[in-house]
Amino acid sequence: MLPKDSIVPLDSLRRLIVERADPVGGRCRYVAELRERRVAGPVLVAQPGDRIRTVIENRLPQPTTVHFHGLTLSETQDGAGFEPILPGESKALEFRVRNRAGLYWLHPHPHGFTAEQVHAGLVSLLVITDDEDAALDEALALAPGNRLALALADARVSNGIVRPYAPSAHDCLHGWFGNRALVNDALDARLPVAPGWVRLQLLNACNARGLLLAFRDGTTTVPFHLLGTDSGLLGAPVALDRVFLYSAERVDVAVDVSGRRELAAVSLAFDPRHQAHGAGIVHRHPARDGFPALAADTVCSQPTAGSRGEALPDGAELPLFTLDVGGATRGTPPSLPARLSDLAEAVVAADAPSRMLRLDFDEKRGFLIDGTPYSAEEIAFSVNRGAREVWEVRNSPISMPHPLHLHGFGFRVLRRRGTFGPARGLATESSGRLPTDLGIKDTVVVWPNETIWLAVDFSLPPDAAFHGRQRYMFHCHNLEHEDGMMMRNFSVL
Ligand SMILES: [Cu+2]
């Protein structure tokens, strides 16, 4: 993983400071405070069973929270917006890691500020490893430095400077898109690797941009293998030449760079199916009242053209990063293991209760779930601990892709119907499932006019110390949509 000096074991984290690094431009960062040192922009590492015991300190001029995306935690630990940490305040946090090995991440989740704060750079990766995960590294004979965990974001850059977050009404409708990729917060990232297999755990940390990830050597497309998704390894690897990765989704891939001098990761051009049209909606989230924006010249949520002219539209080709291959050739790399994990197909009882959710678009009110804008007090429904449900999620035909995220619980994709052409073309099964649907997910993209069926398991670990009613949420992870109220609460009883 890279860079080595940014790696922080989760159980040694004494304090997590959320700070604004640059008051004019509004860039922010997490700083991990350990017993003996401080690390800006930490990559956290943990194993199942590890315990975190830390204090989160908010040095921003706005409320914040730290959401542990993908982890099974209590309402308080989950860091959704129920208990914002006000400017200058701190919050003690303690929990045990119970999730599978995989790439998870931390980001702010305070109502009305999530998009601005994530865009400002508040993203930290959490890599959970275990024996199965280590066995794979060994089977791939990974050279030191050939395993990387990368957050892929985009930003509007002019004259080498990341412009502050200032969405127009158009941006609030479609999302805030940049023109350059930021990889672990760096522009034009070049990552040194050795010949052989490279294992990449990649997060789409863009506010709104969908990525169609591929690798190129010159003009040649280089195939790769999908090893895992949001919550860890697949049962078996899948050979691919491209993969969709929407906001908050993760992929774990292996690519062989033997015999190459460099390999470019790109997002290929695709039709992003933005079929929602209208003047746009001005969202001034009521939670923002009384707090300043992060950047001096931010004009947040005004119906102006803003800096839209500098944005590349969703679906435009975008260079992401380059692997620089150096060092001695080490012979033919080993073949991939046929099995990666003991992950089995989801088993769904014939009488499993089903729940229908609609992702709606209304020209005046924007994107909503079941026609209902988010309200912190509302509970859309309650489920019992241990319940297993089938969710049927239908996206409107006059809509756009929505990456739907469920807090606290992983799910499996059972089936897709109505998937649009280029995505449908990647399906490997008659059920319409894509290779990324074959693992445990916490975020899944739903295309316009598409219906997906999910198996959701509300089991809590037997040792979970969080008894009583727990509130969680599900929402679109296009962060402009999330702040625009495309979110609902539910509770687990
Ligand atoms: Cu959305």
PDB file of N, CA, C and O and ligand atoms in Angstrom, residues 173-174 359 367-368 395 399-404 446 475-482 486, ligand 1:
ATOM      1  N   LEU A 173     -28.545  19.305  -9.631  1.00  0.00           N
ATOM      2  CA  LEU A 173     -29.377  18.304 -10.296  1.00  0.00           C
ATOM      3  C   LEU A 173     -28.542  17.110 -10.765  1.00  0.00           C
ATOM      4  O   LEU A 173     -28.868  15.957 -10.486  1.00  0.00           O
ATOM      5  N   HIS A 174     -27.449  17.376 -11.463  1.00  0.00           N
ATOM      6  CA  HIS A 174     -26.684  16.281 -12.073  1.00  0.00           C
ATOM      7  C   HIS A 174     -25.502  15.819 -11.218  1.00  0.00           C
ATOM      8  O   HIS A 174     -25.037  14.689 -11.357  1.00  0.00           O
ATOM      9  N   LEU A 359     -36.976   5.114  -6.992  1.00  0.00           N
ATOM     10  CA  LEU A 359     -36.110   6.286  -7.099  1.00  0.00           C
ATOM     11  C   LEU A 359     -36.795   7.217  -8.089  1.00  0.00           C
ATOM     12  O   LEU A 359     -36.931   6.888  -9.266  1.00  0.00           O
ATOM     13  N   PHE A 367     -34.536  14.746  -7.091  1.00  0.00           N
ATOM     14  CA  PHE A 367     -34.520  13.290  -6.921  1.00  0.00           C
ATOM     15  C   PHE A 367     -34.929  12.927  -5.500  1.00  0.00           C
ATOM     16  O   PHE A 367     -34.384  13.453  -4.533  1.00  0.00           O
ATOM     17  N   LEU A 368     -35.851  12.002  -5.394  1.00  0.00           N
ATOM     18  CA  LEU A 368     -36.363  11.607  -4.084  1.00  0.00           C
ATOM     19  C   LEU A 368     -36.535  10.090  -4.045  1.00  0.00           C
ATOM     20  O   LEU A 368     -36.641   9.443  -5.087  1.00  0.00           O
ATOM     21  N   ASN A 395     -35.699   2.401 -10.647  1.00  0.00           N
ATOM     22  CA  ASN A 395     -35.324   3.776 -10.982  1.00  0.00           C
ATOM     23  C   ASN A 395     -36.220   4.281 -12.109  1.00  0.00           C
ATOM     24  O   ASN A 395     -36.512   3.544 -13.063  1.00  0.00           O
ATOM     25  N   SER A 399     -34.569   9.779 -15.429  1.00  0.00           N
ATOM     26  CA  SER A 399     -33.719   9.882 -14.248  1.00  0.00           C
ATOM     27  C   SER A 399     -32.269   9.871 -14.682  1.00  0.00           C
ATOM     28  O   SER A 399     -31.933  10.299 -15.793  1.00  0.00           O
ATOM     29  N   MET A 400     -31.403   9.391 -13.842  1.00  0.00           N
ATOM     30  CA  MET A 400     -29.987   9.230 -14.148  1.00  0.00           C
ATOM     31  C   MET A 400     -29.477   8.113 -13.245  1.00  0.00           C
ATOM     32  O   MET A 400     -30.217   7.657 -12.383  1.00  0.00           O
ATOM     33  N   PRO A 401     -28.248   7.652 -13.420  1.00  0.00           N
ATOM     34  CA  PRO A 401     -27.792   6.564 -12.549  1.00  0.00           C
ATOM     35  C   PRO A 401     -27.685   7.046 -11.097  1.00  0.00           C
ATOM     36  O   PRO A 401     -27.169   8.135 -10.850  1.00  0.00           O
ATOM     37  N   HIS A 402     -28.199   6.254 -10.176  1.00  0.00           N
ATOM     38  CA  HIS A 402     -28.095   6.587  -8.752  1.00  0.00           C
ATOM     39  C   HIS A 402     -27.353   5.460  -8.031  1.00  0.00           C
ATOM     40  O   HIS A 402     -27.844   4.329  -7.994  1.00  0.00           O
ATOM     41  N   PRO A 403     -26.191   5.756  -7.443  1.00  0.00           N
ATOM     42  CA  PRO A 403     -25.522   4.744  -6.613  1.00  0.00           C
ATOM     43  C   PRO A 403     -26.172   4.699  -5.235  1.00  0.00           C
ATOM     44  O   PRO A 403     -25.971   5.590  -4.423  1.00  0.00           O
ATOM     45  N   LEU A 404     -26.964   3.680  -4.977  1.00  0.00           N
ATOM     46  CA  LEU A 404     -27.739   3.567  -3.735  1.00  0.00           C
ATOM     47  C   LEU A 404     -26.872   2.914  -2.659  1.00  0.00           C
ATOM     48  O   LEU A 404     -26.333   1.828  -2.855  1.00  0.00           O
ATOM     49  N   VAL A 446     -28.026   2.022  -9.806  1.00  0.00           N
ATOM     50  CA  VAL A 446     -29.290   1.664 -10.459  1.00  0.00           C
ATOM     51  C   VAL A 446     -29.449   2.620 -11.643  1.00  0.00           C
ATOM     52  O   VAL A 446     -29.532   3.833 -11.461  1.00  0.00           O
ATOM     53  N   HIS A 475     -29.399   5.921   0.992  1.00  0.00           N
ATOM     54  CA  HIS A 475     -29.438   7.166   0.219  1.00  0.00           C
ATOM     55  C   HIS A 475     -28.656   7.010  -1.062  1.00  0.00           C
ATOM     56  O   HIS A 475     -27.865   6.079  -1.226  1.00  0.00           O
ATOM     57  N   CYS A 476     -28.871   7.987  -1.955  1.00  0.00           N
ATOM     58  CA  CYS A 476     -28.060   8.051  -3.160  1.00  0.00           C
ATOM     59  C   CYS A 476     -26.692   8.599  -2.778  1.00  0.00           C
ATOM     60  O   CYS A 476     -26.587   9.565  -2.032  1.00  0.00           O
ATOM     61  N   HIS A 477     -25.622   7.986  -3.292  1.00  0.00           N
ATOM     62  CA  HIS A 477     -24.266   8.442  -2.970  1.00  0.00           C
ATOM     63  C   HIS A 477     -23.715   9.422  -3.998  1.00  0.00           C
ATOM     64  O   HIS A 477     -22.535   9.762  -3.963  1.00  0.00           O
ATOM     65  N   ASN A 478     -24.545   9.854  -4.948  1.00  0.00           N
ATOM     66  CA  ASN A 478     -24.234  11.091  -5.665  1.00  0.00           C
ATOM     67  C   ASN A 478     -24.438  12.156  -4.583  1.00  0.00           C
ATOM     68  O   ASN A 478     -25.554  12.356  -4.093  1.00  0.00           O
ATOM     69  N   LEU A 479     -23.357  12.801  -4.161  1.00  0.00           N
ATOM     70  CA  LEU A 479     -23.437  13.589  -2.919  1.00  0.00           C
ATOM     71  C   LEU A 479     -24.312  14.830  -3.059  1.00  0.00           C
ATOM     72  O   LEU A 479     -24.858  15.309  -2.068  1.00  0.00           O
ATOM     73  N   GLU A 480     -24.466  15.331  -4.289  1.00  0.00           N
ATOM     74  CA  GLU A 480     -25.401  16.439  -4.490  1.00  0.00           C
ATOM     75  C   GLU A 480     -26.832  15.934  -4.290  1.00  0.00           C
ATOM     76  O   GLU A 480     -27.694  16.658  -3.801  1.00  0.00           O
ATOM     77  N   HIS A 481     -27.085  14.697  -4.672  1.00  0.00           N
ATOM     78  CA  HIS A 481     -28.426  14.127  -4.453  1.00  0.00           C
ATOM     79  C   HIS A 481     -28.650  13.848  -2.968  1.00  0.00           C
ATOM     80  O   HIS A 481     -29.735  14.053  -2.442  1.00  0.00           O
ATOM     81  N   GLU A 482     -27.597  13.367  -2.303  1.00  0.00           N
ATOM     82  CA  GLU A 482     -27.726  13.097  -0.866  1.00  0.00           C
ATOM     83  C   GLU A 482     -28.060  14.390  -0.115  1.00  0.00           C
ATOM     84  O   GLU A 482     -29.012  14.435   0.659  1.00  0.00           O
ATOM     85  N   MET A 486     -32.139  13.060  -1.102  1.00  0.00           N
ATOM     86  CA  MET A 486     -32.447  11.729  -1.657  1.00  0.00           C
ATOM     87  C   MET A 486     -31.943  10.680  -0.661  1.00  0.00           C
ATOM     88  O   MET A 486     -30.964   9.971  -0.897  1.00  0.00           O
TER      89      MET A 486
HETATM   90 CU    CU B   1     -28.647  10.019  -7.165  1.00  0.00          CU
END
